[in-house]
């Protein structure tokens, strides 16, 4: 495409490698005290760049600067890599959903009509992160969808909730569960309950296929109604699993049962399922478990109900996952990776597993695969399978030497 032809840079010499190092989570804060990890760390390279006026700039990485609704919305890895890779601002996850909820369009489009067909005789299930952090989900959006489902005639609603403790203060799960339980109890003409849950780092929300066992725990709890912890309410389960000062993000899977010990919300044939996270990376695997068909082999699902399944958004545009969704994704085109490929420039992207999708999929505008495989090399270094604060050092030293010499 002729409109993607790049002119030579006026001052940078050609044929010289350009390194873009993404220090995800490294930020500037006006408060310089002992609690500011970046300020107190030994950072001689950054300090040297900061000392030269034309070699150091700060950018806003939250709110409207990266396509989020307001200055109160915290930025995150997804929107940051989208913005850096594209060099442009696009309306992102939470903002896109807010726009569609405010206009009511989400409830008119095909995705909602698809799940609505289950309302009269079956159950609608909502699965996702129960939090107001705005990074993966927002609980007010869940509340609005649940309330609309009841208005549209849903007779039975079940919520399967993952507690946060990462994008919001730890222990805030109690408040989010309490607010959701209260809202569900006030719905008229509808049997609405929390059915299962667990902590986001150990149940359901694995990413980049680092540990499918996390997804399996979620499948067993949400779909099969099976978990080691069984209580008669989500709050009772949450408090039991928090004993010993366990973080919200690490509480084990739980299932809510009735007075006879039977799970209140396993997922059955002809039910509807909505994933209410808008961010893709930590719900793509559970999506594959629902839509993977007979070829799915990551774990034994035991029982695969035939359901009307939708995501809040489409989580992978190239793989078309999920097949149906409630809010169309932003169309991100002409990213830096695409420009590089069209201009014959070789690119090398490398990260450990937990951020690999960020320097490839998100950087390239939510696009899987290569623009030109002959010009691009992607290297993934397997992440440690442990709680991150036990091994906070990134695994850059594991980068194979030949890749560094080739590029």
Short mmCIF file of C-alpha atoms in Angstrom, two decimals:
data_model
loop_
_atom_site.label_atom_id
_atom_site.label_comp_id
_atom_site.label_asym_id
_atom_site.label_seq_id
_atom_site.Cartn_x
_atom_site.Cartn_y
_atom_site.Cartn_z
CA UNK A 1 0.00 0.00 0.00
CA UNK A 2 1.54 3.28 -1.14
CA UNK A 3 0.13 5.24 1.81
CA UNK A 4 2.26 3.13 4.17
CA UNK A 5 5.58 3.98 2.53
CA UNK A 6 7.89 5.63 5.06
CA UNK A 7 10.31 8.41 4.14
CA UNK A 8 13.87 8.19 5.49
CA UNK A 9 14.28 9.69 8.94
CA UNK A 10 15.88 13.14 8.76
CA UNK A 11 18.48 12.48 11.46
CA UNK A 12 18.63 8.76 12.36
CA UNK A 13 20.98 6.72 10.21
CA UNK A 14 19.57 3.72 8.35
CA UNK A 15 20.80 0.20 9.03
CA UNK A 16 21.23 0.83 12.75
CA UNK A 17 19.12 -1.20 15.22
CA UNK A 18 16.49 0.67 17.23
CA UNK A 19 15.66 -0.80 20.64
CA UNK A 20 12.25 -0.21 22.26
CA UNK A 21 12.33 -1.54 25.82
CA UNK A 22 8.93 -1.62 27.54
CA UNK A 23 9.34 -1.37 31.31
CA UNK A 24 5.77 -2.37 32.10
CA UNK A 25 4.76 -0.90 35.46
CA UNK A 26 7.71 1.53 35.64
CA UNK A 27 6.23 4.98 36.16
CA UNK A 28 6.80 8.53 37.29
CA UNK A 29 5.18 9.81 40.48
CA UNK A 30 5.49 13.30 41.89
CA UNK A 31 5.71 11.86 45.40
CA UNK A 32 9.36 10.90 45.95
CA UNK A 33 9.43 8.92 49.18
CA UNK A 34 10.45 5.49 50.47
CA UNK A 35 7.19 3.98 49.23
CA UNK A 36 7.95 4.92 45.61
CA UNK A 37 9.69 1.79 44.31
CA UNK A 38 10.90 3.43 41.09
CA UNK A 39 12.31 6.38 43.01
CA UNK A 40 14.16 4.25 45.57
CA UNK A 41 15.50 1.69 43.06
CA UNK A 42 19.00 1.82 41.60
CA UNK A 43 18.33 3.02 38.03
CA UNK A 44 21.58 4.44 36.60
CA UNK A 45 20.51 4.13 32.93
CA UNK A 46 17.20 5.95 33.44
CA UNK A 47 18.92 8.52 35.66
CA UNK A 48 21.44 9.19 32.89
CA UNK A 49 18.67 9.64 30.30
CA UNK A 50 16.72 11.88 32.66
CA UNK A 51 19.74 14.18 32.99
CA UNK A 52 19.70 15.01 29.24
CA UNK A 53 16.72 17.21 28.42
CA UNK A 54 16.12 15.93 24.88
CA UNK A 55 16.36 12.27 25.92
CA UNK A 56 13.63 12.07 28.54
CA UNK A 57 9.90 12.64 28.30
CA UNK A 58 6.92 11.54 30.38
CA UNK A 59 3.60 10.45 28.88
CA UNK A 60 0.20 9.99 30.45
CA UNK A 61 -0.66 6.29 30.51
CA UNK A 62 -4.20 6.43 31.91
CA UNK A 63 -7.60 7.93 31.17
CA UNK A 64 -8.37 9.62 27.83
CA UNK A 65 -4.67 9.58 26.85
CA UNK A 66 -5.02 5.85 26.16
CA UNK A 67 -8.69 5.75 25.18
CA UNK A 68 -10.26 5.18 28.61
CA UNK A 69 -13.34 7.07 29.85
CA UNK A 70 -11.94 9.49 32.46
CA UNK A 71 -8.85 10.54 34.39
CA UNK A 72 -10.03 8.23 37.18
CA UNK A 73 -9.53 5.17 34.96
CA UNK A 74 -6.20 3.49 35.60
CA UNK A 75 -4.16 2.50 32.57
CA UNK A 76 -3.04 -1.07 32.04
CA UNK A 77 -0.74 -3.20 29.94
CA UNK A 78 -3.28 -3.80 27.18
CA UNK A 79 -4.25 -0.22 26.41
CA UNK A 80 -0.67 0.96 26.89
CA UNK A 81 0.74 -1.47 24.34
CA UNK A 82 -2.16 -0.74 21.95
CA UNK A 83 -1.42 2.99 22.14
CA UNK A 84 2.36 2.61 21.82
CA UNK A 85 2.13 0.10 18.99
CA UNK A 86 -0.45 2.12 17.06
CA UNK A 87 0.80 5.61 17.87
CA UNK A 88 -2.85 6.65 18.03
CA UNK A 89 -5.66 6.79 20.58
CA UNK A 90 -8.63 4.45 20.22
CA UNK A 91 -11.69 4.10 22.43
CA UNK A 92 -10.79 1.13 24.60
CA UNK A 93 -12.47 -1.66 26.56
CA UNK A 94 -14.28 0.08 29.40
CA UNK A 95 -15.05 3.17 27.32
CA UNK A 96 -16.44 1.14 24.42
CA UNK A 97 -18.68 -0.81 26.76
CA UNK A 98 -19.80 2.36 28.57
CA UNK A 99 -20.75 3.96 25.26
CA UNK A 100 -22.82 0.92 24.27
CA UNK A 101 -24.48 0.64 27.69
CA UNK A 102 -25.33 4.35 27.80
CA UNK A 103 -26.93 4.23 24.36
CA UNK A 104 -28.59 0.88 25.02
CA UNK A 105 -27.15 -0.42 21.76
CA UNK A 106 -25.59 -3.42 23.49
CA UNK A 107 -29.08 -4.75 24.28
CA UNK A 108 -30.28 -4.32 20.69
CA UNK A 109 -27.42 -6.02 18.90
CA UNK A 110 -27.17 -9.66 17.83
CA UNK A 111 -25.05 -10.84 20.76
CA UNK A 112 -27.63 -9.94 23.40
CA UNK A 113 -30.46 -11.31 21.30
CA UNK A 114 -28.53 -14.57 21.05
CA UNK A 115 -28.30 -15.04 24.84
CA UNK A 116 -31.81 -13.67 25.33
CA UNK A 117 -33.23 -16.80 23.71
CA UNK A 118 -32.30 -18.71 26.89
CA UNK A 119 -34.07 -16.36 29.32
CA UNK A 120 -37.52 -17.93 29.45
CA UNK A 121 -36.68 -21.59 30.07
CA UNK A 122 -32.99 -21.72 31.02
CA UNK A 123 -30.28 -19.90 32.98
CA UNK A 124 -28.05 -17.01 32.00
CA UNK A 125 -24.57 -17.16 33.56
CA UNK A 126 -22.13 -14.26 33.94
CA UNK A 127 -18.44 -15.14 34.42
CA UNK A 128 -15.70 -12.59 35.13
CA UNK A 129 -13.66 -10.43 37.48
CA UNK A 130 -15.77 -8.78 40.20
CA UNK A 131 -13.99 -5.46 40.62
CA UNK A 132 -14.24 -1.77 39.86
CA UNK A 133 -10.58 -1.58 38.84
CA UNK A 134 -11.42 -0.94 35.19
CA UNK A 135 -8.45 -2.97 33.95
CA UNK A 136 -10.17 -6.25 33.07
CA UNK A 137 -13.77 -5.46 34.03
CA UNK A 138 -15.99 -3.10 35.95
CA UNK A 139 -18.65 -4.40 38.31
CA UNK A 140 -21.10 -1.60 37.47
CA UNK A 141 -21.21 -2.97 33.91
CA UNK A 142 -22.03 -6.43 35.26
CA UNK A 143 -24.81 -4.93 37.42
CA UNK A 144 -26.33 -3.17 34.40
CA UNK A 145 -26.32 -6.33 32.28
CA UNK A 146 -27.81 -8.45 35.08
CA UNK A 147 -30.55 -5.89 35.71
CA UNK A 148 -31.35 -5.71 31.98
CA UNK A 149 -31.50 -9.51 31.78
CA UNK A 150 -34.11 -9.50 34.56
CA UNK A 151 -36.09 -6.77 32.75
CA UNK A 152 -35.92 -8.82 29.55
CA UNK A 153 -37.52 -11.80 31.25
CA UNK A 154 -34.62 -13.90 32.55
CA UNK A 155 -36.04 -16.31 35.11
CA UNK A 156 -32.74 -17.59 36.48
CA UNK A 157 -29.44 -15.71 36.70
CA UNK A 158 -26.15 -17.07 38.06
CA UNK A 159 -22.94 -15.10 38.57
CA UNK A 160 -19.52 -16.76 38.72
CA UNK A 161 -17.15 -14.22 40.19
CA UNK A 162 -13.37 -13.93 40.42
CA UNK A 163 -11.99 -11.80 43.23
CA UNK A 164 -9.35 -9.20 42.41
CA UNK A 165 -6.86 -7.80 44.95
CA UNK A 166 -4.44 -6.64 42.20
CA UNK A 167 -6.12 -3.75 40.38
CA UNK A 168 -8.02 -2.75 43.53
CA UNK A 169 -7.07 -2.88 47.23
CA UNK A 170 -6.75 -6.33 48.72
CA UNK A 171 -9.70 -7.46 50.87
CA UNK A 172 -12.10 -5.30 48.85
CA UNK A 173 -13.69 -8.50 47.54
CA UNK A 174 -15.98 -8.53 50.57
CA UNK A 175 -17.52 -5.22 49.52
CA UNK A 176 -17.94 -6.25 45.88
CA UNK A 177 -19.58 -9.56 46.84
CA UNK A 178 -21.88 -7.83 49.34
CA UNK A 179 -22.98 -5.23 46.78
CA UNK A 180 -23.65 -7.89 44.14
CA UNK A 181 -25.57 -10.13 46.54
CA UNK A 182 -27.73 -7.16 47.59
CA UNK A 183 -28.48 -6.19 44.01
CA UNK A 184 -29.35 -9.78 43.04
CA UNK A 185 -31.70 -10.11 46.02
CA UNK A 186 -33.74 -7.10 44.86
CA UNK A 187 -34.45 -8.38 41.33
CA UNK A 188 -38.15 -9.12 40.94
CA UNK A 189 -39.52 -12.23 39.30
CA UNK A 190 -36.07 -13.73 38.99
CA UNK A 191 -34.01 -16.34 40.85
CA UNK A 192 -30.59 -14.67 40.96
CA UNK A 193 -27.54 -15.85 42.92
CA UNK A 194 -23.75 -16.02 42.95
CA UNK A 195 -22.96 -19.63 42.03
CA UNK A 196 -19.17 -19.98 42.15
CA UNK A 197 -15.89 -18.13 42.21
CA UNK A 198 -12.27 -17.93 43.31
CA UNK A 199 -9.21 -15.71 43.14
CA UNK A 200 -8.16 -14.36 39.74
CA UNK A 201 -4.58 -15.69 39.93
CA UNK A 202 -5.54 -19.29 40.74
CA UNK A 203 -8.99 -19.74 39.15
CA UNK A 204 -10.07 -19.26 35.50
CA UNK A 205 -8.00 -16.18 34.57
CA UNK A 206 -4.74 -17.67 33.29
CA UNK A 207 -3.18 -15.94 30.29
CA UNK A 208 -0.90 -16.86 27.39
CA UNK A 209 -1.42 -20.55 28.21
CA UNK A 210 1.00 -20.32 31.12
CA UNK A 211 -0.99 -22.70 33.35
CA UNK A 212 -4.10 -24.41 32.02
CA UNK A 213 -4.65 -25.91 35.49
CA UNK A 214 -5.94 -22.49 36.55
CA UNK A 215 -8.60 -22.64 33.84
CA UNK A 216 -9.49 -26.20 34.73
CA UNK A 217 -10.26 -25.16 38.32
CA UNK A 218 -12.59 -22.50 36.95
CA UNK A 219 -14.28 -24.93 34.56
CA UNK A 220 -14.91 -27.39 37.37
CA UNK A 221 -16.36 -24.68 39.63
CA UNK A 222 -18.40 -22.70 37.10
CA UNK A 223 -19.53 -25.46 34.74
CA UNK A 224 -19.50 -28.67 36.76
CA UNK A 225 -20.35 -27.16 40.16
CA UNK A 226 -17.35 -28.84 41.79
CA UNK A 227 -14.78 -27.27 44.10
CA UNK A 228 -13.04 -28.17 47.39
CA UNK A 229 -14.87 -25.35 49.17
CA UNK A 230 -18.67 -25.59 49.21
CA UNK A 231 -20.71 -23.06 51.19
CA UNK A 232 -24.30 -21.84 51.21
CA UNK A 233 -23.34 -18.31 50.14
CA UNK A 234 -20.52 -16.61 48.28
CA UNK A 235 -19.79 -14.41 51.30
CA UNK A 236 -19.45 -17.44 53.57
CA UNK A 237 -17.07 -19.05 51.06
CA UNK A 238 -15.04 -15.87 50.66
CA UNK A 239 -14.54 -15.42 54.40
CA UNK A 240 -13.58 -19.06 54.87
CA UNK A 241 -11.01 -18.92 52.08
CA UNK A 242 -9.56 -15.64 53.41
CA UNK A 243 -8.54 -17.26 56.71
CA UNK A 244 -4.80 -17.04 57.21
CA UNK A 245 -4.63 -13.64 55.52
CA UNK A 246 -4.87 -15.04 51.97
CA UNK A 247 -4.95 -12.33 49.30
CA UNK A 248 -8.16 -11.89 47.31
CA UNK A 249 -6.29 -12.81 44.13
CA UNK A 250 -5.17 -16.16 45.57
CA UNK A 251 -8.28 -17.60 47.23
CA UNK A 252 -9.16 -21.08 46.00
CA UNK A 253 -12.19 -22.09 43.95
CA UNK A 254 -15.57 -22.28 45.65
CA UNK A 255 -19.09 -23.41 44.79
CA UNK A 256 -22.32 -22.19 46.40
CA UNK A 257 -24.67 -25.03 47.38
CA UNK A 258 -28.26 -25.26 48.58
CA UNK A 259 -29.50 -26.76 51.83
CA UNK A 260 -29.13 -30.27 50.41
CA UNK A 261 -25.53 -29.67 49.39
CA UNK A 262 -26.30 -29.42 45.66
CA UNK A 263 -24.60 -26.69 43.58
CA UNK A 264 -26.98 -23.81 42.85
CA UNK A 265 -25.63 -22.94 39.42
CA UNK A 266 -23.84 -25.53 37.26
CA UNK A 267 -23.95 -24.69 33.57
CA UNK A 268 -26.32 -26.93 31.62
CA UNK A 269 -27.38 -27.49 28.00
CA UNK A 270 -29.30 -24.57 26.44
CA UNK A 271 -28.12 -22.10 29.09
CA UNK A 272 -26.55 -18.78 28.07
CA UNK A 273 -23.04 -17.75 29.15
CA UNK A 274 -21.64 -14.19 29.13
CA UNK A 275 -17.98 -13.45 29.90
CA UNK A 276 -18.16 -9.94 31.35
CA UNK A 277 -14.47 -9.01 31.18
CA UNK A 278 -13.75 -6.52 28.41
CA UNK A 279 -10.00 -7.17 28.40
CA UNK A 280 -9.05 -10.24 26.44
CA UNK A 281 -5.87 -11.81 27.76
CA UNK A 282 -7.17 -13.49 30.91
CA UNK A 283 -10.45 -14.82 29.49
CA UNK A 284 -9.26 -16.10 26.12
CA UNK A 285 -8.48 -19.55 27.53
CA UNK A 286 -11.86 -20.09 29.22
CA UNK A 287 -13.37 -18.93 25.92
CA UNK A 288 -11.39 -21.64 24.10
CA UNK A 289 -12.64 -24.20 26.62
CA UNK A 290 -16.26 -23.31 25.78
CA UNK A 291 -15.78 -23.00 22.02
CA UNK A 292 -12.96 -25.47 21.40
CA UNK A 293 -15.15 -28.35 20.30
CA UNK A 294 -13.96 -31.95 20.29
CA UNK A 295 -10.42 -30.85 19.37
CA UNK A 296 -9.90 -29.14 22.73
CA UNK A 297 -7.27 -31.10 24.69
CA UNK A 298 -5.84 -28.77 27.32
CA UNK A 299 -7.64 -30.57 30.15
CA UNK A 300 -10.48 -33.03 30.61
CA UNK A 301 -13.66 -30.97 30.62
CA UNK A 302 -15.70 -34.09 31.54
CA UNK A 303 -18.94 -32.47 30.38
CA UNK A 304 -19.30 -29.80 27.68
CA UNK A 305 -22.76 -28.20 27.78
CA UNK A 306 -24.24 -26.84 24.56
CA UNK A 307 -24.72 -23.18 25.44
CA UNK A 308 -25.33 -19.80 23.85
CA UNK A 309 -21.90 -18.33 24.56
CA UNK A 310 -20.79 -14.69 24.13
CA UNK A 311 -17.95 -12.50 25.27
CA UNK A 312 -18.46 -8.92 26.29
CA UNK A 313 -16.08 -8.24 23.40
CA UNK A 314 -14.31 -10.35 20.80
CA UNK A 315 -11.07 -11.37 22.45
CA UNK A 316 -9.09 -12.40 19.36
CA UNK A 317 -10.08 -10.95 16.01
CA UNK A 318 -7.87 -13.27 13.95
CA UNK A 319 -9.00 -16.45 15.69
CA UNK A 320 -12.58 -15.11 15.80
CA UNK A 321 -12.91 -15.88 19.50
CA UNK A 322 -15.51 -15.83 20.71
CA UNK A 323 -17.71 -16.31 17.67
CA UNK A 324 -20.34 -14.00 19.15
CA UNK A 325 -19.89 -10.95 21.36
CA UNK A 326 -21.86 -8.05 22.82
CA UNK A 327 -19.66 -5.06 21.86
CA UNK A 328 -17.68 -4.79 18.58
CA UNK A 329 -13.93 -4.23 19.15
CA UNK A 330 -12.06 -1.11 18.04
CA UNK A 331 -10.55 -1.37 14.58
CA UNK A 332 -6.83 -0.70 15.12
CA UNK A 333 -4.95 -0.46 11.83
CA UNK A 334 -1.62 0.80 10.52
CA UNK A 335 0.34 -0.08 13.63
CA UNK A 336 4.10 0.38 13.82
CA UNK A 337 4.59 -3.34 13.21
CA UNK A 338 2.51 -3.16 10.05
CA UNK A 339 4.44 -0.11 8.83
CA UNK A 340 7.75 -1.89 9.50
CA UNK A 341 6.68 -4.96 7.52
CA UNK A 342 5.43 -2.91 4.57
CA UNK A 343 8.76 -1.07 4.44
CA UNK A 344 10.95 -4.17 4.58
CA UNK A 345 12.21 -3.58 8.10
CA UNK A 346 13.18 -6.57 10.23
CA UNK A 347 11.65 -6.66 13.71
CA UNK A 348 12.42 -8.80 16.75
CA UNK A 349 9.95 -8.99 19.65
CA UNK A 350 10.81 -10.85 22.84
CA UNK A 351 9.26 -11.24 26.27
CA UNK A 352 8.59 -13.86 28.88
CA UNK A 353 5.18 -15.56 28.74
CA UNK A 354 3.31 -13.13 31.01
CA UNK A 355 4.03 -10.20 28.68
CA UNK A 356 4.59 -11.97 25.38
CA UNK A 357 1.12 -11.16 24.08
CA UNK A 358 1.68 -7.51 24.97
CA UNK A 359 4.70 -7.06 22.66
CA UNK A 360 3.02 -9.04 19.86
CA UNK A 361 -0.80 -9.25 19.96
CA UNK A 362 -1.57 -5.93 21.72
CA UNK A 363 1.33 -4.08 20.08
CA UNK A 364 0.03 -5.13 16.67
CA UNK A 365 -3.50 -3.85 17.29
CA UNK A 366 -5.08 -6.97 18.84
CA UNK A 367 -3.84 -9.07 15.94
CA UNK A 368 -2.47 -12.60 16.18
CA UNK A 369 0.39 -13.84 14.03
CA UNK A 370 2.80 -12.01 11.76
CA UNK A 371 2.44 -9.25 9.19
CA UNK A 372 5.39 -10.78 7.30
CA UNK A 373 6.94 -13.90 8.82
CA UNK A 374 10.10 -13.46 6.74
CA UNK A 375 10.79 -10.12 8.41
CA UNK A 376 9.53 -10.76 11.94
CA UNK A 377 10.88 -12.95 14.74
CA UNK A 378 8.97 -13.50 18.00
CA UNK A 379 10.65 -15.20 20.97
CA UNK A 380 8.76 -16.26 24.10
CA UNK A 381 10.62 -17.10 27.31
CA UNK A 382 8.53 -19.30 29.64
CA UNK A 383 7.54 -17.45 32.83
CA UNK A 384 8.08 -18.99 36.24
CA UNK A 385 4.96 -20.72 37.53
CA UNK A 386 4.73 -19.10 40.94
CA UNK A 387 3.30 -16.08 42.73
CA UNK A 388 5.10 -13.17 41.08
CA UNK A 389 6.31 -11.51 44.26
CA UNK A 390 8.28 -14.68 45.04
CA UNK A 391 10.39 -14.18 41.90
CA UNK A 392 9.96 -10.57 40.79
CA UNK A 393 13.06 -10.50 38.56
CA UNK A 394 12.12 -10.74 34.90
CA UNK A 395 13.69 -13.61 32.97
CA UNK A 396 15.59 -11.54 30.40
CA UNK A 397 18.78 -13.47 31.14
CA UNK A 398 17.08 -16.56 29.70
CA UNK A 399 17.04 -14.99 26.22
CA UNK A 400 18.96 -17.32 23.89
CA UNK A 401 22.24 -15.76 22.75
CA UNK A 402 21.85 -16.55 19.02
CA UNK A 403 18.78 -14.33 18.79
CA UNK A 404 20.74 -11.36 20.11
CA UNK A 405 23.54 -11.83 17.57
CA UNK A 406 21.20 -12.40 14.60
CA UNK A 407 19.27 -9.21 15.13
#
